[in-house]
Short mmCIF file of C-alpha atoms and ligand atoms in Angstrom, two decimals:
data_model
loop_
_atom_site.label_atom_id
_atom_site.label_comp_id
_atom_site.label_asym_id
_atom_site.label_seq_id
_atom_site.Cartn_x
_atom_site.Cartn_y
_atom_site.Cartn_z
CA MET N 1 56.86 8.55 147.05
CA SER N 2 58.15 11.45 145.12
CA LYS N 3 58.87 11.14 141.31
CA ILE N 4 61.51 13.45 139.50
CA ILE N 5 60.92 14.02 135.75
CA VAL N 6 63.20 15.76 133.59
CA VAL N 7 62.20 17.52 130.46
CA THR N 8 65.01 17.33 128.01
CA SER N 9 65.81 17.59 124.26
CA GLY N 10 69.44 18.22 123.40
CA LYS N 11 68.52 20.73 120.93
CA GLY N 12 67.30 24.23 122.02
CA GLY N 13 64.06 26.08 121.59
CA VAL N 14 61.94 22.84 120.79
CA GLY N 15 59.61 23.57 123.66
CA LYS N 16 61.01 22.17 126.78
CA THR N 17 60.10 25.09 129.04
CA THR N 18 56.59 25.41 127.40
CA THR N 19 56.21 21.74 128.14
CA SER N 20 57.69 21.87 131.80
CA ALA N 21 55.13 24.53 132.57
CA ALA N 22 52.24 22.73 130.94
CA ILE N 23 52.78 19.27 132.36
CA ALA N 24 53.59 20.71 135.98
CA THR N 25 50.43 22.65 135.77
CA GLY N 26 48.48 19.82 134.42
CA LEU N 27 49.70 17.40 137.41
CA ALA N 28 48.71 20.11 139.68
CA LEU N 29 45.41 20.39 138.17
CA ARG N 30 44.86 16.62 138.90
CA GLY N 31 45.52 17.08 142.57
CA PHE N 32 49.36 16.25 142.85
CA LYS N 33 51.70 18.50 144.84
CA THR N 34 54.07 19.53 142.03
CA VAL N 35 57.25 21.75 141.80
CA VAL N 36 58.58 22.80 138.67
CA ILE N 37 62.41 23.63 138.67
CA ASP N 38 64.20 25.78 136.15
CA PHE N 39 67.57 24.44 135.58
CA ASP N 40 68.56 26.77 132.97
CA VAL N 41 71.26 28.81 134.95
CA GLY N 42 71.91 32.22 133.42
CA LEU N 43 68.82 32.07 131.23
CA ARG N 44 65.87 32.11 133.48
CA ASN N 45 62.62 31.80 131.37
CA LEU N 46 60.31 29.46 133.33
CA ASP N 47 59.28 32.26 135.52
CA LEU N 48 58.02 34.52 132.27
CA ILE N 49 56.12 31.22 131.15
CA MET N 50 54.45 30.69 134.44
CA GLY N 51 53.76 34.38 134.86
CA CYS N 52 55.74 34.77 138.32
CA GLU N 53 58.71 36.83 137.16
CA ARG N 54 57.83 39.83 139.46
CA ARG N 55 57.81 37.74 142.40
CA VAL N 56 61.19 36.01 142.05
CA VAL N 57 63.21 37.09 145.21
CA TYR N 58 65.77 34.00 145.73
CA ASP N 59 66.69 31.32 143.30
CA PHE N 60 67.90 27.81 142.98
CA VAL N 61 71.59 28.49 143.37
CA ASN N 62 70.90 30.72 146.46
CA VAL N 63 69.32 27.58 147.99
CA ILE N 64 72.13 25.49 147.21
CA ASN N 65 74.72 27.87 148.49
CA LYS N 66 72.41 28.19 151.71
CA GLU N 67 71.95 32.01 151.03
CA ALA N 68 68.06 31.17 151.25
CA SER N 69 66.02 28.57 152.48
CA LEU N 70 63.96 26.33 150.26
CA ASN N 71 60.64 28.03 151.66
CA GLN N 72 62.06 31.48 150.79
CA ALA N 73 62.84 30.66 147.16
CA LEU N 74 59.94 28.52 146.27
CA ILE N 75 57.17 30.73 144.58
CA LYS N 76 53.54 29.46 145.06
CA ASP N 77 51.54 29.57 141.70
CA LYS N 78 48.72 31.96 141.80
CA ARG N 79 46.34 30.00 139.48
CA THR N 80 46.83 26.41 140.30
CA PRO N 81 46.72 25.25 143.89
CA GLY N 82 49.55 22.76 144.86
CA LEU N 83 52.00 24.10 142.27
CA PHE N 84 55.21 25.72 143.08
CA ILE N 85 58.19 27.11 141.00
CA LEU N 86 61.83 27.22 141.85
CA PRO N 87 63.54 29.68 139.52
CA ALA N 88 66.97 29.62 138.23
CA SER N 89 69.65 31.88 138.87
CA GLN N 90 70.52 34.74 136.51
CA THR N 91 74.39 34.40 137.36
CA ARG N 92 76.74 34.03 134.55
CA ASP N 93 78.72 31.27 136.56
CA LYS N 94 78.04 28.25 134.65
CA ASP N 95 79.33 25.91 137.35
CA ALA N 96 76.99 27.43 140.13
CA LEU N 97 75.25 24.29 140.23
CA SER N 98 77.08 21.40 141.89
CA MET N 99 75.91 17.69 141.92
CA GLU N 100 75.81 17.52 145.64
CA GLY N 101 74.00 20.60 146.08
CA VAL N 102 71.36 19.54 143.53
CA GLN N 103 70.81 16.22 145.36
CA THR N 104 70.38 18.03 148.48
CA VAL N 105 67.85 20.22 147.20
CA LEU N 106 65.92 17.45 145.41
CA ASN N 107 65.97 15.37 148.58
CA ASP N 108 64.38 18.16 150.50
CA LEU N 109 61.73 18.78 147.87
CA ALA N 110 60.97 14.94 147.82
CA LYS N 111 59.75 15.24 151.45
CA ASP N 112 56.99 17.53 150.50
CA PHE N 113 56.17 17.14 146.63
CA GLU N 114 54.67 14.20 144.66
CA TYR N 115 56.21 15.40 141.48
CA ILE N 116 59.43 17.25 140.79
CA ILE N 117 59.57 18.74 137.18
CA CYS N 118 62.98 19.46 136.07
CA ASP N 119 63.21 22.04 133.08
CA SER N 120 66.53 21.21 131.35
CA PRO N 121 68.82 23.89 129.61
CA ALA N 122 69.49 22.94 125.86
CA GLY N 123 72.65 20.86 125.15
CA ILE N 124 74.27 18.05 126.12
CA GLU N 125 76.86 19.36 128.44
CA GLN N 126 76.91 19.84 132.27
CA GLY N 127 73.76 21.61 132.73
CA ALA N 128 71.77 19.22 130.81
CA GLN N 129 73.45 16.29 132.52
CA MET N 130 72.71 17.97 135.89
CA ALA N 131 69.19 18.08 135.17
CA LEU N 132 68.60 14.66 134.17
CA TYR N 133 71.13 12.75 136.43
CA PHE N 134 68.57 12.17 139.32
CA ALA N 135 65.49 11.55 137.17
CA ASP N 136 62.98 8.83 137.32
CA GLU N 137 61.55 9.45 134.13
CA ALA N 138 62.28 11.74 131.17
CA ILE N 139 59.99 13.61 128.72
CA VAL N 140 62.18 13.97 125.66
CA VAL N 141 60.73 16.89 123.69
CA THR N 142 61.48 16.43 120.04
CA ASN N 143 60.29 18.46 116.78
CA PRO N 144 59.54 16.69 113.64
CA GLU N 145 62.94 17.91 112.12
CA VAL N 146 66.16 16.20 111.45
CA SER N 147 68.51 17.88 113.83
CA SER N 148 66.02 17.90 116.71
CA VAL N 149 65.56 14.10 116.21
CA ARG N 150 69.12 13.47 116.05
CA ASP N 151 69.84 15.53 119.14
CA SER N 152 66.88 13.58 121.12
CA ASP N 153 68.77 10.36 120.16
CA ARG N 154 72.18 11.79 121.73
CA ILE N 155 70.07 12.72 124.96
CA LEU N 156 68.60 9.32 125.08
CA GLY N 157 72.27 7.86 124.97
CA ILE N 158 73.10 10.22 127.98
CA LEU N 159 70.02 9.06 129.84
CA GLN N 160 71.13 5.47 129.14
CA SER N 161 74.63 5.88 130.29
CA LYS N 162 75.06 8.95 132.63
CA SER N 163 71.89 9.19 134.88
CA LEU N 164 72.11 7.80 138.62
CA LYS N 165 69.50 5.19 137.40
CA SER N 166 71.70 3.79 134.60
CA GLU N 167 74.78 3.75 136.99
CA GLN N 168 72.75 1.75 139.67
CA GLY N 169 71.98 -0.67 136.78
CA GLY N 170 68.25 0.32 136.28
CA SER N 171 67.04 2.91 133.39
CA VAL N 172 65.08 6.25 133.34
CA LYS N 173 61.55 5.73 131.97
CA GLU N 174 61.43 7.35 128.51
CA HIS N 175 58.82 9.20 127.00
CA LEU N 176 58.68 10.80 123.62
CA LEU N 177 56.88 14.11 123.39
CA LEU N 178 56.58 15.41 119.71
CA THR N 179 55.76 19.03 119.60
CA ARG N 180 55.19 21.87 116.95
CA TYR N 181 53.41 18.99 114.84
CA ASN N 182 52.04 20.37 111.77
CA PRO N 183 49.49 17.88 110.22
CA GLU N 184 49.22 19.94 106.87
CA ARG N 185 52.95 19.57 106.26
CA VAL N 186 52.97 16.00 107.37
CA ALA N 187 50.25 15.22 104.69
CA ALA N 188 52.12 17.00 102.20
CA ALA N 189 55.15 14.69 102.98
CA GLU N 190 57.15 17.65 103.77
CA MET N 191 57.52 17.02 107.53
CA LEU N 192 58.57 13.65 109.30
CA SER N 193 55.20 11.98 110.67
CA VAL N 194 54.75 10.69 114.32
CA ALA N 195 55.42 7.15 112.94
CA ASP N 196 58.75 8.28 111.17
CA VAL N 197 60.13 9.84 114.55
CA GLU N 198 58.88 6.76 116.70
CA ASP N 199 60.55 4.47 114.17
CA ILE N 200 63.73 6.22 114.62
CA LEU N 201 63.86 6.82 118.11
CA ALA N 202 61.99 3.78 119.47
CA VAL N 203 60.78 5.50 122.49
CA PRO N 204 56.97 5.25 123.80
CA LEU N 205 54.97 8.16 122.66
CA LEU N 206 53.62 10.35 125.65
CA GLY N 207 51.77 12.78 123.07
CA VAL N 208 51.87 15.09 120.16
CA ILE N 209 51.54 18.76 120.45
CA PRO N 210 50.32 20.55 117.35
CA GLU N 211 51.89 23.64 116.15
CA SER N 212 49.45 26.38 117.69
CA GLU N 213 49.18 30.09 117.94
CA ALA N 214 47.92 29.37 121.60
CA VAL N 215 51.44 28.68 122.96
CA LEU N 216 52.53 32.23 121.84
CA LYS N 217 49.66 33.70 123.39
CA ALA N 218 49.98 31.67 126.43
CA SER N 219 53.55 32.99 126.84
CA ASN N 220 52.55 36.56 126.16
CA GLN N 221 50.13 36.14 129.04
CA GLY N 222 52.38 34.13 131.42
CA ALA N 223 49.78 31.47 131.69
CA PRO N 224 50.84 28.01 130.85
CA VAL N 225 49.07 26.82 127.68
CA ILE N 226 47.32 23.88 129.34
CA LEU N 227 45.11 26.24 130.91
CA ASP N 228 43.84 27.29 127.65
CA GLN N 229 41.51 24.31 127.40
CA ASP N 230 39.79 25.62 124.16
CA SER N 231 43.19 25.41 122.22
CA GLU N 232 44.39 22.17 120.57
CA ALA N 233 47.79 22.50 122.10
CA GLY N 234 46.18 22.93 125.55
CA GLN N 235 44.07 19.84 125.18
CA ALA N 236 46.97 17.67 123.74
CA TYR N 237 49.04 18.55 127.03
CA LEU N 238 46.03 17.46 129.21
CA ASP N 239 46.14 14.17 127.28
CA ALA N 240 49.83 13.83 127.57
CA VAL N 241 49.46 14.44 131.60
CA SER N 242 46.76 11.62 131.61
CA ARG N 243 49.00 9.41 129.87
CA LEU N 244 51.86 10.26 132.30
CA LEU N 245 49.57 9.06 134.97
CA GLY N 246 49.10 5.83 133.37
CA GLU N 247 45.72 6.31 131.97
CA GLU N 248 44.71 5.46 128.19
CA ALA N 249 43.82 8.52 125.95
CA GLU N 250 43.53 8.41 122.14
CA HIS N 251 45.88 10.38 120.26
CA ARG N 252 44.23 13.70 118.68
CA PHE N 253 45.06 16.42 116.27
CA LEU N 254 47.36 14.19 114.11
CA GLU N 255 45.20 14.65 111.02
CA VAL N 256 44.52 17.31 108.87
CA GLN N 257 41.17 19.27 110.17
CA LYS N 258 38.60 19.53 107.70
CA VAL N 259 37.88 23.35 107.98
CA GLY N 260 34.59 24.40 106.89
CA PHE N 261 34.07 27.00 104.24
CA LEU N 262 32.80 29.44 106.61
CA LYS N 263 35.33 28.93 109.26
CA ARG N 264 38.15 29.42 106.61
CA LEU N 265 36.28 32.52 105.26
CA LEU N 266 36.41 33.91 108.82
CA GLY N 267 39.85 32.72 109.63
CA GLY N 268 39.61 29.76 111.82
CA LYS N 269 42.30 29.83 114.57
CA LYS N 270 43.93 26.93 116.11
CA MET F 1 49.61 22.91 86.22
CA SER F 2 52.96 23.16 84.20
CA ILE F 3 55.01 19.92 83.72
CA PHE F 4 57.70 21.93 85.68
CA ASN F 5 55.47 22.29 88.53
CA TYR F 6 54.67 18.68 88.45
CA PHE F 7 58.40 17.75 88.78
CA LEU F 8 58.71 20.28 91.65
CA LYS F 9 55.87 18.80 93.52
CA LYS F 10 57.11 15.42 93.18
CA GLU F 11 60.60 16.36 94.49
CA LYS F 12 58.70 18.05 97.59
CA LYS F 13 56.90 14.86 98.39
CA ALA F 14 60.09 12.89 98.80
CA SER F 15 61.56 15.37 101.26
CA ALA F 16 60.12 13.79 104.41
CA SER F 17 61.26 10.29 103.33
CA VAL F 18 64.56 11.65 102.62
CA ALA F 19 64.86 12.91 106.09
CA LYS F 20 63.78 9.70 107.60
CA GLU F 21 66.30 7.65 105.71
CA ARG F 22 69.15 10.12 106.46
CA LEU F 23 68.33 10.03 110.03
CA GLN F 24 68.05 6.26 110.30
CA ILE F 25 71.54 6.09 108.78
CA ILE F 26 73.16 8.67 111.11
CA VAL F 27 71.29 7.49 114.36
CA ALA F 28 72.40 3.98 113.72
CA HIS F 29 76.03 5.05 113.14
CA GLU F 30 76.05 7.19 116.38
CA ARG F 31 74.51 4.71 118.48
CA ASN F 32 77.09 2.09 117.31
CA LYS F 33 79.83 4.51 118.46
CA ARG F 34 78.36 5.25 121.76
CA GLN F 35 78.37 1.57 122.54
CA GLN F 36 81.93 1.28 121.81
CA PRO F 37 84.69 1.47 124.53
CA ASP F 38 86.69 4.86 125.15
CA TYR F 39 89.83 3.08 124.08
CA LEU F 40 88.79 2.41 120.34
CA PRO F 41 89.75 5.76 118.59
CA LEU F 42 93.31 5.67 120.38
CA MET F 43 93.66 2.06 119.38
CA GLN F 44 92.48 2.60 115.93
CA GLN F 45 94.93 5.33 115.38
CA GLU F 46 97.92 3.16 116.68
CA ILE F 47 96.93 0.33 114.45
CA ILE F 48 97.06 2.86 111.59
CA ASP F 49 100.34 3.99 112.55
CA VAL F 50 101.93 0.43 112.71
CA ILE F 51 100.48 -0.43 109.23
CA ARG F 52 101.77 2.81 107.88
CA LYS F 53 105.30 1.73 108.87
CA TYR F 54 104.99 -0.86 105.99
CA VAL F 55 102.26 0.35 103.62
CA ASN F 56 101.10 3.87 102.86
CA ILE F 57 97.45 4.19 103.72
CA GLU F 58 95.06 6.84 104.50
CA ASN F 59 93.06 7.05 107.87
CA ASP F 60 89.62 6.31 106.06
CA GLN F 61 91.13 2.99 104.59
CA VAL F 62 91.13 1.18 108.11
CA SER F 63 87.79 0.76 109.90
CA VAL F 64 87.43 -0.66 113.46
CA GLN F 65 84.27 -1.89 114.79
CA LEU F 66 83.23 -3.68 117.83
CA ASP F 67 80.16 -5.81 117.90
CA ASN F 68 78.74 -7.09 121.11
CA ASN F 69 77.08 -10.51 120.87
CA ASP F 70 75.64 -12.38 123.84
CA ASP F 71 78.56 -14.01 124.93
CA CYS F 72 81.51 -12.57 123.29
CA SER F 73 82.69 -9.25 121.56
CA VAL F 74 83.98 -9.41 118.08
CA LEU F 75 86.45 -6.65 116.86
CA GLU F 76 86.25 -6.37 113.15
CA LEU F 77 89.47 -4.65 111.43
CA ASN F 78 89.03 -3.81 107.86
CA ILE F 79 92.02 -2.47 106.05
CA THR F 80 91.96 -1.43 102.51
CA LEU F 81 95.47 -1.69 101.07
CA PRO F 82 96.35 0.50 97.81
CA GLU F 83 96.74 -1.26 94.64
N1 LIG D 1 53.37 23.83 120.05
C1 LIG D 1 53.70 24.78 119.84
N2 LIG D 1 53.22 25.81 118.79
C2 LIG D 1 53.81 26.93 118.59
N3 LIG D 1 54.95 27.37 119.14
C3 LIG D 1 55.36 26.61 120.17
C4 LIG D 1 55.15 25.44 120.50
N4 LIG D 1 55.82 24.96 121.47
C5 LIG D 1 56.96 25.83 121.67
N5 LIG D 1 56.59 26.96 120.79
C6 LIG D 1 57.44 28.13 120.69
O1 LIG D 1 58.90 27.72 120.42
C7 LIG D 1 59.69 28.73 121.37
C8 LIG D 1 60.63 27.86 122.05
O2 LIG D 1 59.91 27.25 123.14
P1 LIG D 1 60.48 26.89 124.65
O3 LIG D 1 61.10 28.12 125.09
O4 LIG D 1 59.44 26.26 125.31
O5 LIG D 1 61.65 26.10 124.05
P2 LIG D 1 62.95 25.47 124.99
O6 LIG D 1 63.32 24.11 124.45
O7 LIG D 1 62.70 25.70 126.49
O8 LIG D 1 64.00 26.53 124.77
P3 LIG D 1 65.60 26.61 125.23
O9 LIG D 1 66.26 25.46 124.69
O10 LIG D 1 65.99 28.00 124.64
O11 LIG D 1 65.12 26.39 126.78
C9 LIG D 1 58.76 29.73 121.89
O12 LIG D 1 58.74 30.87 121.21
C10 LIG D 1 57.43 28.98 122.05
O13 LIG D 1 56.57 29.85 121.92
MG1 LIG D 2 63.74 26.49 128.10
#
């Protein structure tokens, strides 16, 4: 049985693509055959984060329009076995994806893959709705900040009313992923805490990813941050993957780290 | 630390809780609106138009809310008439 997981947020720039790349890589590392699809038509970026931008020949829209076969368009990840990427089209035509087309491609992928991760575009319009419509589960990426939390609640409303699962009387399984978390600022009461966001959204917590310099470094190199297992962000994503698979894992990196004097002097990095 | 600094710090301390309170209110309001049927805004406008035939009221003097209980729905209509 194949599982479709959408990574969504409403608000832009909160870390959906970073998360899609990390979670997909993490699932493949755990031995599951996984494909990650870029639904951001016109603004392809997942290829850069996955480090396969030079190998894109065909894209999602080509497959839907039957200009290429799925096998021609799928890019095999060079680092992680069992991981494939389906890049977004760079077309400016926002309506290039059709519901039937998306369904056909997802059905075909479901024959081969155990996990299908859908990287949603920002917003709550057609593109975002298309990315979440067929989902079994949703990872709602949220930053501890008012507009992001409000938008997350709106996207939860859409998951609960405009997804296939909801139309069939069921529900999409929801997960909250809080990213760019800064324990120092939470301790100073300048930033919403994990508990605050959980209180407001009332969605089970999949994980908390700290604000981390490792994310920028990973995107510079085109290697998902989960592969940087020395970094806090990488470890936090590994934990999130474990929880996604139903395992228990304690939440880490929620408290201010006591940095030793020497480390502070030498400029300790996260 | 000057007294001025002290107050500045205090104000900062409250900022996350201000954010939380504001979010709780707006999110509750928007969830409520989401659960209401699509016809409600138009119905509200028509009710306002009817009342206006008799009394001069502003749009924000009428509030319409639909609450769903287990076995029935209650339509609550609140009209504040001018003095
Ligand atoms: N945990 C983190 N720590 C630091 N920076 C981060 C973190 N997560 C994401 N970022 C940065 O935030 C920016 C936006 O991330 P990303 O592209 O993943 O967001 P997105 O939600 O996919 O954006 P869009 O809505 O445009 O698709 C990037 O510059 C990324 O490096
Ligand atoms: Mg993105």
